JSON list of C-alpha atoms in Angstrom, two decimals:
[
{"chain": "A", "resi": 1166, "resn": "MET", "atom": "CA", "xyz": [277.22, 135.81, 218.27]},
{"chain": "A", "resi": 1167, "resn": "SER", "atom": "CA", "xyz": [279.69, 133.14, 219.37]},
{"chain": "A", "resi": 1168, "resn": "TYR", "atom": "CA", "xyz": [278.85, 129.47, 218.92]},
{"chain": "A", "resi": 1169, "resn": "SER", "atom": "CA", "xyz": [280.05, 126.60, 221.07]},
{"chain": "A", "resi": 1170, "resn": "PRO", "atom": "CA", "xyz": [279.72, 122.98, 219.95]},
{"chain": "A", "resi": 1171, "resn": "PRO", "atom": "CA", "xyz": [277.50, 120.82, 222.18]},
{"chain": "A", "resi": 1172, "resn": "GLY", "atom": "CA", "xyz": [279.34, 119.73, 225.31]},
{"chain": "A", "resi": 1173, "resn": "LEU", "atom": "CA", "xyz": [281.82, 122.62, 225.17]},
{"chain": "A", "resi": 1174, "resn": "MET", "atom": "CA", "xyz": [281.59, 125.74, 227.32]},
{"chain": "A", "resi": 1175, "resn": "SER", "atom": "CA", "xyz": [281.47, 129.17, 225.76]},
{"chain": "A", "resi": 1176, "resn": "ALA", "atom": "CA", "xyz": [284.14, 131.76, 226.56]},
{"chain": "A", "resi": 1177, "resn": "ALA", "atom": "CA", "xyz": [281.64, 133.53, 228.84]},
{"chain": "A", "resi": 1178, "resn": "GLU", "atom": "CA", "xyz": [280.92, 130.31, 230.74]},
{"chain": "A", "resi": 1179, "resn": "ILE", "atom": "CA", "xyz": [284.64, 129.61, 231.15]},
{"chain": "A", "resi": 1180, "resn": "GLU", "atom": "CA", "xyz": [285.19, 133.14, 232.48]},
{"chain": "A", "resi": 1181, "resn": "SER", "atom": "CA", "xyz": [282.21, 132.84, 234.83]},
{"chain": "A", "resi": 1182, "resn": "ARG", "atom": "CA", "xyz": [283.53, 129.57, 236.22]},
{"chain": "A", "resi": 1183, "resn": "ALA", "atom": "CA", "xyz": [287.00, 131.07, 236.68]},
{"chain": "A", "resi": 1184, "resn": "PHE", "atom": "CA", "xyz": [285.47, 133.98, 238.59]},
{"chain": "A", "resi": 1185, "resn": "ILE", "atom": "CA", "xyz": [283.55, 131.69, 240.94]},
{"chain": "A", "resi": 1186, "resn": "GLN", "atom": "CA", "xyz": [286.70, 129.64, 241.51]},
{"chain": "A", "resi": 1187, "resn": "LYS", "atom": "CA", "xyz": [288.51, 132.87, 242.46]},
{"chain": "A", "resi": 1188, "resn": "VAL", "atom": "CA", "xyz": [285.69, 133.72, 244.90]},
{"chain": "A", "resi": 1189, "resn": "TYR", "atom": "CA", "xyz": [285.97, 130.28, 246.53]},
{"chain": "A", "resi": 1190, "resn": "ALA", "atom": "CA", "xyz": [289.76, 130.57, 246.66]},
{"chain": "A", "resi": 1191, "resn": "TRP", "atom": "CA", "xyz": [289.56, 133.87, 248.55]},
{"chain": "A", "resi": 1192, "resn": "MET", "atom": "CA", "xyz": [286.85, 132.50, 250.85]},
{"chain": "A", "resi": 1193, "resn": "CYS", "atom": "CA", "xyz": [288.97, 129.44, 251.65]},
{"chain": "A", "resi": 1194, "resn": "ALA", "atom": "CA", "xyz": [292.00, 131.68, 252.25]},
{"chain": "A", "resi": 1195, "resn": "GLY", "atom": "CA", "xyz": [289.93, 133.69, 254.72]},
{"chain": "A", "resi": 1196, "resn": "LEU", "atom": "CA", "xyz": [288.75, 130.54, 256.50]},
{"chain": "A", "resi": 1197, "resn": "ALA", "atom": "CA", "xyz": [292.33, 129.23, 256.64]},
{"chain": "A", "resi": 1198, "resn": "VAL", "atom": "CA", "xyz": [293.56, 132.47, 258.24]},
{"chain": "A", "resi": 1199, "resn": "THR", "atom": "CA", "xyz": [290.65, 132.44, 260.71]},
{"chain": "A", "resi": 1200, "resn": "GLY", "atom": "CA", "xyz": [291.31, 128.80, 261.62]},
{"chain": "A", "resi": 1201, "resn": "ALA", "atom": "CA", "xyz": [295.04, 129.35, 262.02]},
{"chain": "A", "resi": 1202, "resn": "CYS", "atom": "CA", "xyz": [294.54, 132.34, 264.32]},
{"chain": "A", "resi": 1203, "resn": "ALA", "atom": "CA", "xyz": [291.90, 130.53, 266.39]},
{"chain": "A", "resi": 1204, "resn": "LEU", "atom": "CA", "xyz": [294.10, 127.44, 266.77]},
{"chain": "A", "resi": 1205, "resn": "TYR", "atom": "CA", "xyz": [297.10, 129.56, 267.70]},
{"chain": "A", "resi": 1206, "resn": "MET", "atom": "CA", "xyz": [295.07, 131.21, 270.46]},
{"chain": "A", "resi": 1207, "resn": "ALA", "atom": "CA", "xyz": [293.77, 127.79, 271.56]},
{"chain": "A", "resi": 1208, "resn": "SER", "atom": "CA", "xyz": [297.32, 126.42, 271.76]},
{"chain": "A", "resi": 1209, "resn": "ASP", "atom": "CA", "xyz": [297.66, 128.34, 275.03]},
{"chain": "A", "resi": 1210, "resn": "PRO", "atom": "CA", "xyz": [294.29, 128.72, 276.83]},
{"chain": "A", "resi": 1211, "resn": "ARG", "atom": "CA", "xyz": [295.88, 131.45, 278.95]},
{"chain": "A", "resi": 1212, "resn": "MET", "atom": "CA", "xyz": [295.82, 133.74, 275.91]},
{"chain": "A", "resi": 1213, "resn": "ILE", "atom": "CA", "xyz": [292.09, 133.18, 275.45]},
{"chain": "A", "resi": 1214, "resn": "MET", "atom": "CA", "xyz": [291.43, 133.69, 279.15]},
{"chain": "A", "resi": 1215, "resn": "ALA", "atom": "CA", "xyz": [293.44, 136.92, 279.08]},
{"chain": "A", "resi": 1216, "resn": "LEU", "atom": "CA", "xyz": [291.34, 138.07, 276.12]},
{"chain": "A", "resi": 1217, "resn": "VAL", "atom": "CA", "xyz": [288.03, 137.19, 277.77]},
{"chain": "A", "resi": 1218, "resn": "GLN", "atom": "CA", "xyz": [288.96, 138.69, 281.14]},
{"chain": "A", "resi": 1219, "resn": "ASN", "atom": "CA", "xyz": [290.04, 141.97, 279.54]},
{"chain": "A", "resi": 1220, "resn": "LYS", "atom": "CA", "xyz": [286.54, 143.25, 278.74]},
{"chain": "A", "resi": 1221, "resn": "ILE", "atom": "CA", "xyz": [287.77, 146.46, 277.11]},
{"chain": "A", "resi": 1222, "resn": "LEU", "atom": "CA", "xyz": [290.08, 144.55, 274.75]},
{"chain": "A", "resi": 1223, "resn": "PHE", "atom": "CA", "xyz": [287.54, 141.83, 273.95]},
{"chain": "A", "resi": 1224, "resn": "TYR", "atom": "CA", "xyz": [284.65, 144.16, 273.20]},
{"chain": "A", "resi": 1225, "resn": "GLY", "atom": "CA", "xyz": [287.02, 146.55, 271.43]},
{"chain": "A", "resi": 1226, "resn": "LEU", "atom": "CA", "xyz": [288.00, 143.73, 269.08]},
{"chain": "A", "resi": 1227, "resn": "MET", "atom": "CA", "xyz": [284.35, 142.80, 268.55]},
{"chain": "A", "resi": 1228, "resn": "ILE", "atom": "CA", "xyz": [283.48, 146.39, 267.65]},
{"chain": "A", "resi": 1229, "resn": "ALA", "atom": "CA", "xyz": [286.52, 146.65, 265.35]},
{"chain": "A", "resi": 1230, "resn": "GLU", "atom": "CA", "xyz": [285.50, 143.40, 263.67]},
{"chain": "A", "resi": 1231, "resn": "LEU", "atom": "CA", "xyz": [281.94, 144.63, 263.14]},
{"chain": "A", "resi": 1232, "resn": "GLY", "atom": "CA", "xyz": [283.14, 147.99, 261.82]},
{"chain": "A", "resi": 1233, "resn": "LEU", "atom": "CA", "xyz": [285.61, 146.37, 259.45]},
{"chain": "A", "resi": 1234, "resn": "VAL", "atom": "CA", "xyz": [283.01, 144.06, 257.92]},
{"chain": "A", "resi": 1235, "resn": "PHE", "atom": "CA", "xyz": [280.77, 147.06, 257.23]},
{"chain": "A", "resi": 1236, "resn": "VAL", "atom": "CA", "xyz": [283.67, 148.92, 255.64]},
{"chain": "A", "resi": 1237, "resn": "LEU", "atom": "CA", "xyz": [284.58, 145.93, 253.50]},
{"chain": "A", "resi": 1238, "resn": "SER", "atom": "CA", "xyz": [281.00, 145.26, 252.46]},
{"chain": "A", "resi": 1239, "resn": "GLY", "atom": "CA", "xyz": [280.37, 148.85, 251.47]},
{"chain": "A", "resi": 1240, "resn": "TRP", "atom": "CA", "xyz": [283.67, 150.07, 250.08]},
{"chain": "A", "resi": 1241, "resn": "VAL", "atom": "CA", "xyz": [285.70, 147.08, 248.89]},
{"chain": "A", "resi": 1242, "resn": "LYS", "atom": "CA", "xyz": [284.99, 147.92, 245.23]},
{"chain": "A", "resi": 1243, "resn": "THR", "atom": "CA", "xyz": [286.30, 151.46, 245.68]},
{"chain": "A", "resi": 1244, "resn": "MET", "atom": "CA", "xyz": [289.48, 150.42, 247.53]},
{"chain": "A", "resi": 1245, "resn": "ASP", "atom": "CA", "xyz": [292.87, 149.87, 246.00]},
{"chain": "A", "resi": 1246, "resn": "VAL", "atom": "CA", "xyz": [293.11, 146.14, 245.21]},
{"chain": "A", "resi": 1247, "resn": "GLY", "atom": "CA", "xyz": [296.06, 145.66, 247.57]},
{"chain": "A", "resi": 1248, "resn": "MET", "atom": "CA", "xyz": [294.16, 147.33, 250.40]},
{"chain": "A", "resi": 1249, "resn": "ALA", "atom": "CA", "xyz": [291.11, 145.17, 249.66]},
{"chain": "A", "resi": 1250, "resn": "ARG", "atom": "CA", "xyz": [293.20, 142.00, 249.94]},
{"chain": "A", "resi": 1251, "resn": "LEU", "atom": "CA", "xyz": [294.87, 143.16, 253.16]},
{"chain": "A", "resi": 1252, "resn": "ALA", "atom": "CA", "xyz": [291.58, 144.28, 254.74]},
{"chain": "A", "resi": 1253, "resn": "PHE", "atom": "CA", "xyz": [289.87, 140.97, 253.98]},
{"chain": "A", "resi": 1254, "resn": "LEU", "atom": "CA", "xyz": [292.70, 138.88, 255.42]},
{"chain": "A", "resi": 1255, "resn": "PHE", "atom": "CA", "xyz": [293.00, 141.17, 258.44]},
{"chain": "A", "resi": 1256, "resn": "TYR", "atom": "CA", "xyz": [289.28, 140.77, 259.07]},
{"chain": "A", "resi": 1257, "resn": "ALA", "atom": "CA", "xyz": [289.66, 136.98, 258.82]},
{"chain": "A", "resi": 1258, "resn": "ALA", "atom": "CA", "xyz": [292.53, 137.07, 261.34]},
{"chain": "A", "resi": 1259, "resn": "LEU", "atom": "CA", "xyz": [290.55, 139.27, 263.72]},
{"chain": "A", "resi": 1260, "resn": "SER", "atom": "CA", "xyz": [287.62, 136.85, 263.46]},
{"chain": "A", "resi": 1261, "resn": "GLY", "atom": "CA", "xyz": [289.94, 133.99, 264.36]},
{"chain": "A", "resi": 1262, "resn": "VAL", "atom": "CA", "xyz": [291.05, 135.77, 267.52]},
{"chain": "A", "resi": 1263, "resn": "THR", "atom": "CA", "xyz": [287.50, 136.47, 268.70]},
{"chain": "A", "resi": 1264, "resn": "LEU", "atom": "CA", "xyz": [286.20, 133.03, 267.67]},
{"chain": "A", "resi": 1265, "resn": "SER", "atom": "CA", "xyz": [288.91, 131.33, 269.71]},
{"chain": "A", "resi": 1266, "resn": "VAL", "atom": "CA", "xyz": [286.64, 131.64, 272.77]},
{"chain": "A", "resi": 1267, "resn": "ILE", "atom": "CA", "xyz": [284.65, 128.65, 271.47]},
{"chain": "A", "resi": 1268, "resn": "PHE", "atom": "CA", "xyz": [287.55, 126.46, 272.60]},
{"chain": "A", "resi": 1269, "resn": "LEU", "atom": "CA", "xyz": [286.75, 127.44, 276.18]},
{"chain": "A", "resi": 1270, "resn": "ILE", "atom": "CA", "xyz": [283.12, 126.37, 275.75]},
{"chain": "A", "resi": 1271, "resn": "TYR", "atom": "CA", "xyz": [283.10, 123.32, 273.46]},
{"chain": "A", "resi": 1272, "resn": "THR", "atom": "CA", "xyz": [285.29, 120.24, 273.09]},
{"chain": "A", "resi": 1273, "resn": "ARG", "atom": "CA", "xyz": [287.70, 120.19, 270.16]},
{"chain": "A", "resi": 1274, "resn": "GLY", "atom": "CA", "xyz": [286.03, 117.09, 268.77]},
{"chain": "A", "resi": 1275, "resn": "SER", "atom": "CA", "xyz": [282.61, 118.73, 268.62]},
{"chain": "A", "resi": 1276, "resn": "ILE", "atom": "CA", "xyz": [284.12, 121.85, 267.04]},
{"chain": "A", "resi": 1277, "resn": "ALA", "atom": "CA", "xyz": [285.72, 119.69, 264.34]},
{"chain": "A", "resi": 1278, "resn": "ASN", "atom": "CA", "xyz": [282.45, 117.81, 263.76]},
{"chain": "A", "resi": 1279, "resn": "ALA", "atom": "CA", "xyz": [280.50, 121.07, 263.41]},
{"chain": "A", "resi": 1280, "resn": "PHE", "atom": "CA", "xyz": [283.11, 122.40, 260.98]},
{"chain": "A", "resi": 1281, "resn": "PHE", "atom": "CA", "xyz": [282.94, 119.37, 258.70]},
{"chain": "A", "resi": 1282, "resn": "LEU", "atom": "CA", "xyz": [279.15, 119.31, 258.88]},
{"chain": "A", "resi": 1283, "resn": "THR", "atom": "CA", "xyz": [279.14, 122.97, 257.92]},
{"chain": "A", "resi": 1284, "resn": "GLY", "atom": "CA", "xyz": [281.49, 122.27, 255.03]},
{"chain": "A", "resi": 1285, "resn": "GLY", "atom": "CA", "xyz": [279.18, 119.58, 253.67]},
{"chain": "A", "resi": 1286, "resn": "MET", "atom": "CA", "xyz": [276.01, 121.64, 253.98]},
{"chain": "A", "resi": 1287, "resn": "PHE", "atom": "CA", "xyz": [277.67, 124.75, 252.61]},
{"chain": "A", "resi": 1288, "resn": "GLY", "atom": "CA", "xyz": [279.12, 122.86, 249.64]},
{"chain": "A", "resi": 1289, "resn": "VAL", "atom": "CA", "xyz": [275.79, 121.31, 248.67]},
{"chain": "A", "resi": 1290, "resn": "MET", "atom": "CA", "xyz": [273.82, 124.54, 248.93]},
{"chain": "A", "resi": 1291, "resn": "SER", "atom": "CA", "xyz": [276.46, 126.64, 247.19]},
{"chain": "A", "resi": 1292, "resn": "ALA", "atom": "CA", "xyz": [276.58, 124.13, 244.33]},
{"chain": "A", "resi": 1293, "resn": "TYR", "atom": "CA", "xyz": [272.79, 124.27, 244.10]},
{"chain": "A", "resi": 1294, "resn": "GLY", "atom": "CA", "xyz": [272.86, 128.07, 243.96]},
{"chain": "A", "resi": 1295, "resn": "TYR", "atom": "CA", "xyz": [275.45, 127.93, 241.19]},
{"chain": "A", "resi": 1296, "resn": "VAL", "atom": "CA", "xyz": [273.70, 125.43, 238.89]},
{"chain": "A", "resi": 1297, "resn": "THR", "atom": "CA", "xyz": [269.99, 126.09, 239.49]},
{"chain": "A", "resi": 1298, "resn": "LYS", "atom": "CA", "xyz": [268.03, 128.02, 236.87]},
{"chain": "A", "resi": 1299, "resn": "THR", "atom": "CA", "xyz": [265.40, 129.00, 239.45]},
{"chain": "A", "resi": 1300, "resn": "ASP", "atom": "CA", "xyz": [265.53, 132.64, 240.54]},
{"chain": "A", "resi": 1301, "resn": "LEU", "atom": "CA", "xyz": [266.29, 132.57, 244.27]},
{"chain": "A", "resi": 1302, "resn": "THR", "atom": "CA", "xyz": [265.68, 136.30, 244.86]},
{"chain": "A", "resi": 1303, "resn": "SER", "atom": "CA", "xyz": [262.36, 135.80, 246.66]},
{"chain": "A", "resi": 1304, "resn": "MET", "atom": "CA", "xyz": [263.86, 133.13, 248.90]},
{"chain": "A", "resi": 1305, "resn": "GLY", "atom": "CA", "xyz": [266.85, 135.36, 249.61]},
{"chain": "A", "resi": 1306, "resn": "ASN", "atom": "CA", "xyz": [264.65, 138.29, 250.59]},
{"chain": "A", "resi": 1307, "resn": "PHE", "atom": "CA", "xyz": [262.62, 136.02, 252.88]},
{"chain": "A", "resi": 1308, "resn": "MET", "atom": "CA", "xyz": [265.81, 134.71, 254.50]},
{"chain": "A", "resi": 1309, "resn": "MET", "atom": "CA", "xyz": [267.07, 138.25, 255.06]},
{"chain": "A", "resi": 1310, "resn": "MET", "atom": "CA", "xyz": [263.83, 139.18, 256.81]},
{"chain": "A", "resi": 1311, "resn": "GLY", "atom": "CA", "xyz": [264.18, 136.04, 258.93]},
{"chain": "A", "resi": 1312, "resn": "LEU", "atom": "CA", "xyz": [267.75, 137.03, 259.79]},
{"chain": "A", "resi": 1313, "resn": "ILE", "atom": "CA", "xyz": [266.61, 140.44, 261.04]},
{"chain": "A", "resi": 1314, "resn": "GLY", "atom": "CA", "xyz": [264.03, 138.68, 263.22]},
{"chain": "A", "resi": 1315, "resn": "VAL", "atom": "CA", "xyz": [266.67, 136.32, 264.63]},
{"chain": "A", "resi": 1316, "resn": "ILE", "atom": "CA", "xyz": [268.99, 139.22, 265.45]},
{"chain": "A", "resi": 1317, "resn": "LEU", "atom": "CA", "xyz": [266.25, 141.11, 267.27]},
{"chain": "A", "resi": 1318, "resn": "ALA", "atom": "CA", "xyz": [265.15, 137.99, 269.17]},
{"chain": "A", "resi": 1319, "resn": "SER", "atom": "CA", "xyz": [268.79, 137.26, 270.10]},
{"chain": "A", "resi": 1320, "resn": "VAL", "atom": "CA", "xyz": [269.14, 140.75, 271.59]},
{"chain": "A", "resi": 1321, "resn": "VAL", "atom": "CA", "xyz": [265.98, 140.22, 273.66]},
{"chain": "A", "resi": 1322, "resn": "ASN", "atom": "CA", "xyz": [267.26, 136.82, 274.80]},
{"chain": "A", "resi": 1323, "resn": "ILE", "atom": "CA", "xyz": [270.36, 138.45, 276.26]},
{"chain": "A", "resi": 1324, "resn": "TRP", "atom": "CA", "xyz": [268.09, 139.49, 279.14]},
{"chain": "A", "resi": 1325, "resn": "THR", "atom": "CA", "xyz": [265.62, 136.59, 279.19]},
{"chain": "A", "resi": 1326, "resn": "ARG", "atom": "CA", "xyz": [268.35, 133.92, 278.87]},
{"chain": "A", "resi": 1327, "resn": "SER", "atom": "CA", "xyz": [265.84, 131.29, 277.77]},
{"chain": "A", "resi": 1328, "resn": "PRO", "atom": "CA", "xyz": [267.47, 127.99, 276.66]},
{"chain": "A", "resi": 1329, "resn": "ALA", "atom": "CA", "xyz": [264.35, 127.15, 274.63]},
{"chain": "A", "resi": 1330, "resn": "ILE", "atom": "CA", "xyz": [264.53, 130.44, 272.72]},
{"chain": "A", "resi": 1331, "resn": "GLU", "atom": "CA", "xyz": [268.26, 129.99, 272.16]},
{"chain": "A", "resi": 1332, "resn": "TRP", "atom": "CA", "xyz": [267.66, 126.49, 270.79]},
{"chain": "A", "resi": 1333, "resn": "ALA", "atom": "CA", "xyz": [264.89, 127.72, 268.46]},
{"chain": "A", "resi": 1334, "resn": "LEU", "atom": "CA", "xyz": [267.03, 130.62, 267.24]},
{"chain": "A", "resi": 1335, "resn": "SER", "atom": "CA", "xyz": [269.91, 128.25, 266.49]},
{"chain": "A", "resi": 1336, "resn": "ILE", "atom": "CA", "xyz": [267.63, 126.05, 264.37]},
{"chain": "A", "resi": 1337, "resn": "LEU", "atom": "CA", "xyz": [266.26, 129.08, 262.54]},
{"chain": "A", "resi": 1338, "resn": "SER", "atom": "CA", "xyz": [269.79, 130.36, 261.97]},
{"chain": "A", "resi": 1339, "resn": "VAL", "atom": "CA", "xyz": [270.82, 127.06, 260.37]},
{"chain": "A", "resi": 1340, "resn": "VAL", "atom": "CA", "xyz": [267.83, 127.27, 258.00]},
{"chain": "A", "resi": 1341, "resn": "ILE", "atom": "CA", "xyz": [268.48, 130.94, 257.21]},
{"chain": "A", "resi": 1342, "resn": "PHE", "atom": "CA", "xyz": [272.21, 130.65, 256.50]},
{"chain": "A", "resi": 1343, "resn": "THR", "atom": "CA", "xyz": [271.71, 127.47, 254.51]},
{"chain": "A", "resi": 1344, "resn": "GLY", "atom": "CA", "xyz": [269.24, 129.29, 252.29]},
{"chain": "A", "resi": 1345, "resn": "LEU", "atom": "CA", "xyz": [271.42, 132.41, 252.09]},
{"chain": "A", "resi": 1346, "resn": "THR", "atom": "CA", "xyz": [274.35, 130.30, 250.93]},
{"chain": "A", "resi": 1347, "resn": "ALA", "atom": "CA", "xyz": [272.43, 129.23, 247.82]},
{"chain": "A", "resi": 1348, "resn": "TYR", "atom": "CA", "xyz": [271.00, 132.71, 247.21]},
{"chain": "A", "resi": 1349, "resn": "ASP", "atom": "CA", "xyz": [274.35, 134.50, 247.67]},
{"chain": "A", "resi": 1350, "resn": "THR", "atom": "CA", "xyz": [276.15, 132.06, 245.36]},
{"chain": "A", "resi": 1351, "resn": "GLN", "atom": "CA", "xyz": [273.60, 132.73, 242.62]},
{"chain": "A", "resi": 1352, "resn": "LYS", "atom": "CA", "xyz": [273.88, 136.49, 243.21]},
{"chain": "A", "resi": 1353, "resn": "ILE", "atom": "CA", "xyz": [277.69, 136.38, 243.09]},
{"chain": "A", "resi": 1354, "resn": "LYS", "atom": "CA", "xyz": [277.61, 134.35, 239.88]},
{"chain": "A", "resi": 1355, "resn": "ALA", "atom": "CA", "xyz": [275.35, 136.96, 238.29]},
{"chain": "A", "resi": 1356, "resn": "MET", "atom": "CA", "xyz": [277.50, 139.94, 239.33]},
{"chain": "A", "resi": 1357, "resn": "ASN", "atom": "CA", "xyz": [280.53, 138.75, 237.35]},
{"chain": "A", "resi": 1358, "resn": "VAL", "atom": "CA", "xyz": [281.34, 141.17, 234.51]},
{"chain": "A", "resi": 1359, "resn": "ILE", "atom": "CA", "xyz": [282.29, 139.25, 231.37]},
{"chain": "A", "resi": 1360, "resn": "GLY", "atom": "CA", "xyz": [285.50, 140.59, 229.88]},
{"chain": "A", "resi": 1361, "resn": "ASN", "atom": "CA", "xyz": [286.76, 141.76, 233.27]},
{"chain": "A", "resi": 1362, "resn": "ALA", "atom": "CA", "xyz": [288.95, 138.71, 233.96]},
{"chain": "A", "resi": 1363, "resn": "GLY", "atom": "CA", "xyz": [292.41, 139.44, 235.30]},
{"chain": "A", "resi": 1364, "resn": "THR", "atom": "CA", "xyz": [291.71, 143.07, 236.17]},
{"chain": "A", "resi": 1365, "resn": "ASP", "atom": "CA", "xyz": [291.83, 144.73, 239.58]},
{"chain": "A", "resi": 1366, "resn": "GLU", "atom": "CA", "xyz": [288.05, 145.16, 239.40]},
{"chain": "A", "resi": 1367, "resn": "ASP", "atom": "CA", "xyz": [287.65, 141.40, 238.90]},
{"chain": "A", "resi": 1368, "resn": "THR", "atom": "CA", "xyz": [289.77, 140.70, 241.99]},
{"chain": "A", "resi": 1369, "resn": "LYS", "atom": "CA", "xyz": [287.82, 143.18, 244.12]},
{"chain": "A", "resi": 1370, "resn": "GLU", "atom": "CA", "xyz": [284.52, 141.65, 242.97]},
{"chain": "A", "resi": 1371, "resn": "ALA", "atom": "CA", "xyz": [285.88, 138.23, 243.92]},
{"chain": "A", "resi": 1372, "resn": "ILE", "atom": "CA", "xyz": [286.91, 139.48, 247.38]},
{"chain": "A", "resi": 1373, "resn": "SER", "atom": "CA", "xyz": [283.47, 141.05, 247.87]},
{"chain": "A", "resi": 1374, "resn": "GLY", "atom": "CA", "xyz": [281.82, 137.75, 246.94]},
{"chain": "A", "resi": 1375, "resn": "ALA", "atom": "CA", "xyz": [284.24, 135.80, 249.13]},
{"chain": "A", "resi": 1376, "resn": "LEU", "atom": "CA", "xyz": [283.38, 137.99, 252.13]},
{"chain": "A", "resi": 1377, "resn": "THR", "atom": "CA", "xyz": [279.67, 137.28, 251.64]},
{"chain": "A", "resi": 1378, "resn": "LEU", "atom": "CA", "xyz": [280.17, 133.51, 251.47]},
{"chain": "A", "resi": 1379, "resn": "TYR", "atom": "CA", "xyz": [282.70, 133.62, 254.32]},
{"chain": "A", "resi": 1380, "resn": "LEU", "atom": "CA", "xyz": [280.08, 135.24, 256.57]},
{"chain": "A", "resi": 1381, "resn": "ASP", "atom": "CA", "xyz": [277.49, 132.64, 255.52]},
{"chain": "A", "resi": 1382, "resn": "PHE", "atom": "CA", "xyz": [279.94, 129.83, 256.36]},
{"chain": "A", "resi": 1383, "resn": "ILE", "atom": "CA", "xyz": [281.00, 131.24, 259.75]},
{"chain": "A", "resi": 1384, "resn": "ASN", "atom": "CA", "xyz": [277.43, 131.95, 260.85]},
{"chain": "A", "resi": 1385, "resn": "LEU", "atom": "CA", "xyz": [276.24, 128.52, 259.72]},
{"chain": "A", "resi": 1386, "resn": "PHE", "atom": "CA", "xyz": [279.16, 126.93, 261.59]},
{"chain": "A", "resi": 1387, "resn": "LEU", "atom": "CA", "xyz": [278.36, 128.79, 264.82]},
{"chain": "A", "resi": 1388, "resn": "SER", "atom": "CA", "xyz": [274.66, 127.90, 264.55]},
{"chain": "A", "resi": 1389, "resn": "LEU", "atom": "CA", "xyz": [275.45, 124.21, 264.06]},
{"chain": "A", "resi": 1390, "resn": "LEU", "atom": "CA", "xyz": [277.99, 124.32, 266.88]},
{"chain": "A", "resi": 1391, "resn": "ARG", "atom": "CA", "xyz": [275.36, 125.69, 269.27]},
{"chain": "A", "resi": 1392, "resn": "LEU", "atom": "CA", "xyz": [273.05, 122.83, 268.27]},
{"chain": "A", "resi": 1393, "resn": "THR", "atom": "CA", "xyz": [275.48, 119.92, 268.12]},
{"chain": "A", "resi": 1394, "resn": "GLY", "atom": "CA", "xyz": [278.50, 121.04, 270.17]},
{"chain": "A", "resi": 1395, "resn": "ARG", "atom": "CA", "xyz": [279.38, 119.20, 273.34]},
{"chain": "A", "resi": 1396, "resn": "ARG", "atom": "CA", "xyz": [280.26, 121.58, 276.14]},
{"chain": "A", "resi": 1397, "resn": "ARG", "atom": "CA", "xyz": [283.32, 121.15, 278.29]},
{"chain": "A", "resi": 1398, "resn": "ASP", "atom": "CA", "xyz": [282.79, 119.83, 281.80]}
]
């Protein structure tokens, strides 16, 4: 059994930290690609309008985005590592294109404020999930059940179009994705295989974890934007 002097990390702890850093690096790369694509689309509002007005293209992209995230979530660990990298970054780019429509709805200032608020909340909760010794499994399961409820209620609200329900669902979504951020970080930390550092498997595990946290970040951002965003006149 290895021994580490007080104040020094063990080899396993160093490897675990390096893995989490790789997860965050891939997540940030995904967010950077998404932001760049969204800003490129927003640089010429005519591109966004053309996307929105072409219903077949817009909904086709939405379906492709949804299908790709399911493929990545389920099969990333069985993919070739190069394909896993490409698929993740392609998904991030596709998300940027579809998310660009928020620039037609909200002011740029409110979008920036929501992004930085999301970054702060995400950072705090992810750090908590990483350092806490408390098992967050029960909380995570509860949040997942809440997420299913929010999705079902959102579908119903497509027809009812109730502002009060939309407001309540946005608040619930903030709570749910804040909690999921902590839970998913703890889960990702635990799934690291010690001795796997530098291998293709390690990279694919990091991409899988990055996708999970990326989805938490994006959904938290959109929930906060619906609550705090200032709509265009």
